[in-house]
C-alpha positions in Angstrom: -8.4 1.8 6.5 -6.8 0.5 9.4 -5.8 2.3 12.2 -2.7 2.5 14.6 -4.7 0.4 17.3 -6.2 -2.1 15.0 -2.8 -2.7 13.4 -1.3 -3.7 16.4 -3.9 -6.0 17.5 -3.0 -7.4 13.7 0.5 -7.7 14.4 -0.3 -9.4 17.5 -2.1 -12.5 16.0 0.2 -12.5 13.2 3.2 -13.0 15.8 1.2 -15.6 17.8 0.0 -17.3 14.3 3.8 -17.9 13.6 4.9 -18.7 17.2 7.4 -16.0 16.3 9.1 -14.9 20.2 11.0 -11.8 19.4 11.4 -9.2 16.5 14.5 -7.2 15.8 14.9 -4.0 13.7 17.8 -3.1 12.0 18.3 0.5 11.1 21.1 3.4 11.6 18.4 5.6 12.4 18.4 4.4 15.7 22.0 5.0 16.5 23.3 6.2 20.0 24.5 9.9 20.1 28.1 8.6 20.1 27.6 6.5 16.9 27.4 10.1 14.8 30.1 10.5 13.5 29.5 7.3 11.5 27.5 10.2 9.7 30.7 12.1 8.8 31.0 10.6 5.4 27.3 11.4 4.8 27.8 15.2 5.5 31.0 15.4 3.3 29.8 14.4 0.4 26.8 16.8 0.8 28.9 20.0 1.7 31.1 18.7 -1.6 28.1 18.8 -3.8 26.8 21.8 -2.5 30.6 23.8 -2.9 30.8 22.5 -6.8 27.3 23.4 -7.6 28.1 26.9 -6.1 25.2 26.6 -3.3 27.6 27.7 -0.3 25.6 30.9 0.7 25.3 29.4 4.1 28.6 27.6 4.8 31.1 29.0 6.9 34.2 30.9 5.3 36.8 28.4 5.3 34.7 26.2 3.6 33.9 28.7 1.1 37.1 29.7 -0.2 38.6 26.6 0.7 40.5 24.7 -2.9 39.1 21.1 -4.3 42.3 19.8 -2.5 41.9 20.7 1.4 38.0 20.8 1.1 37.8 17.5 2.8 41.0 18.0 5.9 38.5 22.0 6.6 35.2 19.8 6.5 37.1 17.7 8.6 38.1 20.0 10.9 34.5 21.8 10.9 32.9 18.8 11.9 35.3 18.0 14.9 34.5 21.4 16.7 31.2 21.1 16.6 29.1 20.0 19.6 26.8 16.9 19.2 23.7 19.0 18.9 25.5 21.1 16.2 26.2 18.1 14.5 22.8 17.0 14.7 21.7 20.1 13.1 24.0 20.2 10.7 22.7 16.6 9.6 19.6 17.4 9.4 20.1 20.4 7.3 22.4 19.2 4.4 20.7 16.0 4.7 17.0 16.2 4.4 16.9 12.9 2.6 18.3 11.3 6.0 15.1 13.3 7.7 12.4 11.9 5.1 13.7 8.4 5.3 12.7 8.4 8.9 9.3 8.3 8.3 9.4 4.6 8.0 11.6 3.5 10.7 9.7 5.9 13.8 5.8 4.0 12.0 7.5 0.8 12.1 8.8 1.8 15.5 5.3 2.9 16.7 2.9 0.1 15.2 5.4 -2.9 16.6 4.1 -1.5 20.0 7.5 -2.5 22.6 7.1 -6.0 20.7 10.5 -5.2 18.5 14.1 -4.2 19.6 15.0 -1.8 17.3 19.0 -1.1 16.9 22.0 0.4 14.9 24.1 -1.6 12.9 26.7 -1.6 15.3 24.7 -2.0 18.2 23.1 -5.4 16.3 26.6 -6.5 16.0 27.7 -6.1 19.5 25.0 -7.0 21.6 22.6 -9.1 19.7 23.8 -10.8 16.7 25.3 -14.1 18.1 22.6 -14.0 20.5 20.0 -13.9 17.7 22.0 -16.7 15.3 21.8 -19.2 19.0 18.0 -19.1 19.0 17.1 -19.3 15.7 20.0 -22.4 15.3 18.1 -24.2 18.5 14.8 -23.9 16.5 13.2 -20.5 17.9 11.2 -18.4 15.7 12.4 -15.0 15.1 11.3 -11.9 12.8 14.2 -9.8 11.8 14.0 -6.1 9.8 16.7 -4.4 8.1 16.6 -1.4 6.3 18.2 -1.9 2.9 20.1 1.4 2.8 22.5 1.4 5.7 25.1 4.1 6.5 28.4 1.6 6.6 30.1 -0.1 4.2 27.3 -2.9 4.3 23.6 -3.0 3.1 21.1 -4.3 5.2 20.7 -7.7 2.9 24.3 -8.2 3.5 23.7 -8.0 7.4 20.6 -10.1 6.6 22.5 -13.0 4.5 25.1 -13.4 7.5 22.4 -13.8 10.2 20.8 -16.1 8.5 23.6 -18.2 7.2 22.3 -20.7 9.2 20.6 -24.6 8.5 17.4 -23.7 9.9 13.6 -22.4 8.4 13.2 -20.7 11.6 13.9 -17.0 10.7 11.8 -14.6 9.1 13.3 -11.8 7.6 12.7 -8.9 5.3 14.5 -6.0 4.0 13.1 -2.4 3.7 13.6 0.0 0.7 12.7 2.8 -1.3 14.5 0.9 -4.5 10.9 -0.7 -5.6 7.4 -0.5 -5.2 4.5 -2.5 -3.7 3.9 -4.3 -7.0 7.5 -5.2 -7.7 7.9 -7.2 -4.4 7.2 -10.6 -5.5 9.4 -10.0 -8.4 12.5 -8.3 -6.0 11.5 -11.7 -4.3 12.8 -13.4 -7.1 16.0 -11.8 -7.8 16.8 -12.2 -4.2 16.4 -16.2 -4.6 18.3 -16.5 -7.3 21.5 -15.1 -5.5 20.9 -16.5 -2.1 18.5 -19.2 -2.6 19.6 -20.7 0.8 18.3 -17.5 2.2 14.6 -16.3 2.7 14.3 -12.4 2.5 11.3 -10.7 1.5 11.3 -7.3 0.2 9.4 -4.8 1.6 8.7 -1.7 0.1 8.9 1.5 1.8 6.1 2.9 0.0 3.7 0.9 2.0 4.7 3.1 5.3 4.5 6.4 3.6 1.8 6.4 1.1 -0.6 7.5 4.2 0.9 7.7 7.0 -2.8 7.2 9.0 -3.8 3.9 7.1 -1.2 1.1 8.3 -3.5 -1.4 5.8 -0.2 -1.6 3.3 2.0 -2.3 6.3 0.0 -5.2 7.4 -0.5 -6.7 4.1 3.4 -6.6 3.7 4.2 -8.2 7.1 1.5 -10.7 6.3 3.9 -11.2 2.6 7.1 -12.0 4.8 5.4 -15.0 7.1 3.3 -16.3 4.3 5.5 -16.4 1.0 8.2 -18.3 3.0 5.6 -21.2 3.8 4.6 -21.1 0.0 7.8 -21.1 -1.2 8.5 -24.7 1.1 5.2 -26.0 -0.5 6.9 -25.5 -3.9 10.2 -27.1 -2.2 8.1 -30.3 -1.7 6.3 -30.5 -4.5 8.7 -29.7 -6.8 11.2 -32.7 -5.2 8.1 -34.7 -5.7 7.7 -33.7 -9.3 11.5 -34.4 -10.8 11.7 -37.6 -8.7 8.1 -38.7 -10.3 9.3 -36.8 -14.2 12.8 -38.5 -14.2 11.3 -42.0 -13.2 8.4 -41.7 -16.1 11.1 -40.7 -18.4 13.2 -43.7 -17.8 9.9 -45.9 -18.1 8.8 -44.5 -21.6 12.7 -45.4 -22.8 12.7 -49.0 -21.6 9.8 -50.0 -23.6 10.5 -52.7 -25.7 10.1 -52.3 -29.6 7.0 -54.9 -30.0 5.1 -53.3 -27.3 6.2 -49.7 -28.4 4.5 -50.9 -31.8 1.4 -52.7 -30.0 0.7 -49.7 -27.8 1.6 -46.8 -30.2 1.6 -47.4 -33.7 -0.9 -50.0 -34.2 -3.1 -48.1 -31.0 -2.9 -44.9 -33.2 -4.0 -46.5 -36.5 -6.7 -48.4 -34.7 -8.2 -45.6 -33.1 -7.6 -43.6 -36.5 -5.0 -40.4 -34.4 -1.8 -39.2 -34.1 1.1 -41.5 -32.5 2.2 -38.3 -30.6 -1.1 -38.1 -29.0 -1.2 -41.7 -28.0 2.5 -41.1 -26.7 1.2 -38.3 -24.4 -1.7 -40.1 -22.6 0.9 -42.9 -22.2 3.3 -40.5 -20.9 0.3 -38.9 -18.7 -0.6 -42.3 -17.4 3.0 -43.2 -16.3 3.5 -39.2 -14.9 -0.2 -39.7 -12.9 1.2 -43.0 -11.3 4.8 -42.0 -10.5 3.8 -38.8 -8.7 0.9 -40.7 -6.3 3.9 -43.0 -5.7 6.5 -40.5 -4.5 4.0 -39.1 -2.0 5.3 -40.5 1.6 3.3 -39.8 4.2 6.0 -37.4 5.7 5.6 -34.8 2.2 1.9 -35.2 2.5 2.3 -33.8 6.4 5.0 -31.1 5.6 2.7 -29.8 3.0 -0.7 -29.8 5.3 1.5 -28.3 7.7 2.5 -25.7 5.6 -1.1 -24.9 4.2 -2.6 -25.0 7.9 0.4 -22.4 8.4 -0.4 -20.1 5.7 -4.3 -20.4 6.1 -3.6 -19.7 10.0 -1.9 -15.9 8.6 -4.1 -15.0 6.4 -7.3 -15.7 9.0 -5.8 -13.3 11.5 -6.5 -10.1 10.3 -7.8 -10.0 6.4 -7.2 -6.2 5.7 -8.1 -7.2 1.8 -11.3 -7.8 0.0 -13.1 -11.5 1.3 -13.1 -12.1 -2.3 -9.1 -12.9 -3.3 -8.0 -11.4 -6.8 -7.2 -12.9 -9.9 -4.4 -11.8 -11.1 -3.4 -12.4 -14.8 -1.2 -15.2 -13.6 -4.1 -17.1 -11.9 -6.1 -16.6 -15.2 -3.2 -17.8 -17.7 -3.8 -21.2 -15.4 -7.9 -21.1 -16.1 -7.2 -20.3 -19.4 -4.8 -23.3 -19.7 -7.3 -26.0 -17.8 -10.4 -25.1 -20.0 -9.4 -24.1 -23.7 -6.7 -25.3 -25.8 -5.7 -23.3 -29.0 -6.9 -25.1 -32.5 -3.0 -24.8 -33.9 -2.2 -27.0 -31.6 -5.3 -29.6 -31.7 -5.1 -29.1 -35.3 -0.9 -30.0 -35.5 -2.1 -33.4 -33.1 -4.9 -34.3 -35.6 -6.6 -34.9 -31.8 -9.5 -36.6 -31.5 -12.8 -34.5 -31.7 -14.1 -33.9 -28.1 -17.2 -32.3 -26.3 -16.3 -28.8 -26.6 -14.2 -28.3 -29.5 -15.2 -25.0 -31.4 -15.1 -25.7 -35.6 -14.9 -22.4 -37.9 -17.7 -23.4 -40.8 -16.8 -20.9 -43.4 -17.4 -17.5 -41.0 -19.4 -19.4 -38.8 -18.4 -20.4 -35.4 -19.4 -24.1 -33.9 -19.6 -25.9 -30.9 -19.9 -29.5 -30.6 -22.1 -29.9 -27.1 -22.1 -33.8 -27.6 -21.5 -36.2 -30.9 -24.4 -38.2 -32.1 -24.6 -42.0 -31.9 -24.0 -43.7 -35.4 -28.3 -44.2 -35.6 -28.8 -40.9 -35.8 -26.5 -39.8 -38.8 -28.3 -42.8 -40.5 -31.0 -41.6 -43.4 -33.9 -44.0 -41.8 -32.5 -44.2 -38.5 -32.5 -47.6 -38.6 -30.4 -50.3 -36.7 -27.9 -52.2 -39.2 
């Protein structure tokens, strides 16, 4: 449980942790009274739905009797004499949905504490926009919001792909729906890299601000997702330059060995030692691989990546709102699975050599060789020859 106090203390450190300066909320919710009518198109199709399903009990005449043709031009007209309280009402009655997605935006709004400017679209476009795209361009770090379903013609990922369609790892940015859950983030994550991969946006779930509306715990955890993944996701950047550079140069050096040392190291290395040539050409090739990669390691990597960790360690230090013991996911497991058993069709297929370890079906008996006996011992007198 954490509470509206304790979360923003969280939010707080987590700001500071990132050196992030100024957070920015994008959401029609917050639209000036003179912005409503942005809302028209909204209220149409909900007074349209409501005359073809027969549900106008409550509408005014002319909208009643009104034809599928001039429906729209009386709406029309309805709309333009009422007042703007009226039209607030109105909203909110053939709307609800609008109502319930507030929820979100006025917690967010509450928990950021005066530490985020919250804004319409248009407003973001007019007044903060270019402003925003300066400092994150000169280096400043910056934590923008945008609500995925927005009232215009654009989503909120579309506003978010334009502000960030800059050369620069100094934005944060996340997008807010109701389109997925909490455990489909990281996954939402992906699908978002694949069409922008330029562009980091993390996808927060809207669930995690109304599933108890007392308990900001989910909140935090998600905010702590947006700073966090990004530096992950450079780590991987890193290492994964590292890893082609080091795999393409190991390929190369496997291909330019020469026939008779192919034959001294391989086939007559394999017969000696009584295995497989494919095995022998894998710890060659894991010898080569081991070497390349120390070598592509500069000293400039090997800080980008510290300075990555130190980042990511800093976040998750501030406020831990999870268990002190990290979970294990079946992904984590898959990887201990990998590093301490391998399956016997595939040692069996390698005719690898026996090892410590290895598990040997007897019949219907299972054994496990803990360590092989020296040649004196498998000897009748145990004598040396």
């Amino acid at each position: 449980m954490v509470t509206l106090d304790q979360a923003k203390t969280a939010i707080s450190k987590l700001l500071k942790a990132t050196n992030i300066t100024e957070v920015y909320y994008i959401d029609d919710i917050f639209q000036d009274d003179k912005e409503i009518d942005e809302h028209f198109e909204e209220f149409l199709t909900a007074i349209e739905e409501r005359h073809s399903n027969g549900q106008t009990e409550d509408l005014p005449d002319k909208i009643i009797y009104a034809g599928t043709a001039n429906l729209e031009d009386e709406v029309r007209r309805w709309w333009s004499e009422m007042t703007l309280d009226r039209k607030k009402q109105m909203l909110k009655r053939y709307t609800p949905e609008k109502e319930e997605d507030e929820q979100p935006a006025v917690s967010i709004q509450a928990v950021m504490d005066g530490q985020c400017i919250c804004c319409s679209p248009s407003v973001w476009d007019k007044e903060y926009k270019t402003y925003v795209k300066a400092k994150i361009n000169a280096g400043q770090s910056i934590l923008l919001l945008f609500d995925y379903a927005l009232s215009k013609e654009r989503t909120g990922l579309q506003y978010a792909e334009e502000a960030l369609d800059l050369d620069t790892d100094c934005a944060y940015c996340g997008i807010i729906s109701n389109k997925f859950r909490i455990d489909n983030e990281f996954q939402q994550r992906v699908d978002y890299k694949k069409q922008k991969p330029k562009h980091y946006i993390y996808p927060l779930s809207k669930e995690r601000l109304t599933i108890d509306t007392e308990d900001y715990s989910a909140f935090i955890s998600g905010l702590k997702n947006i700073l966090w993944v990004k530096h992950i996701e450079l780590i991987k950047e890193h290492t994964n330059a590292i890893l082609q550079k080091a795999f393409n140069e190991t390929i190369n050096r496997y291909l330019d060995i020469q026939p008779p040392t192919y034959k001294q190291i391989i086939v007559d290395s394999s017969y000696t030692e009584g295995c497989q040539e494919i095995d022998t050409t894998l710890r060659l090739f894991q010898i080569i691989l081991d070497k390349k990669i120390k070598e592509s390691i500069t000293e400039e990597t090997l800080s980008r990546i510290n300075k990555e960790s130190d980042i990511i360690l800093n976040i998750q230090n501030q406020y831990n709102v999870d268990s002190s013991h990290p979970k294990v996911n079946k992904q984590a497991t898959d990887f201990i699975k990998d590093e301490r058993f391998l399956d016997g069709s595939i040692i069996n297929t390698l005719y690898a050599p026996i090892q410590n370890g290895d598990i040997f079906k007897i019949e219907d008996n299972l054994w496990i060789l803990l360590c092989q006996p020296c040649n004196i011992s498998i000897r009748k007198n145990g004598d040396r020859s």
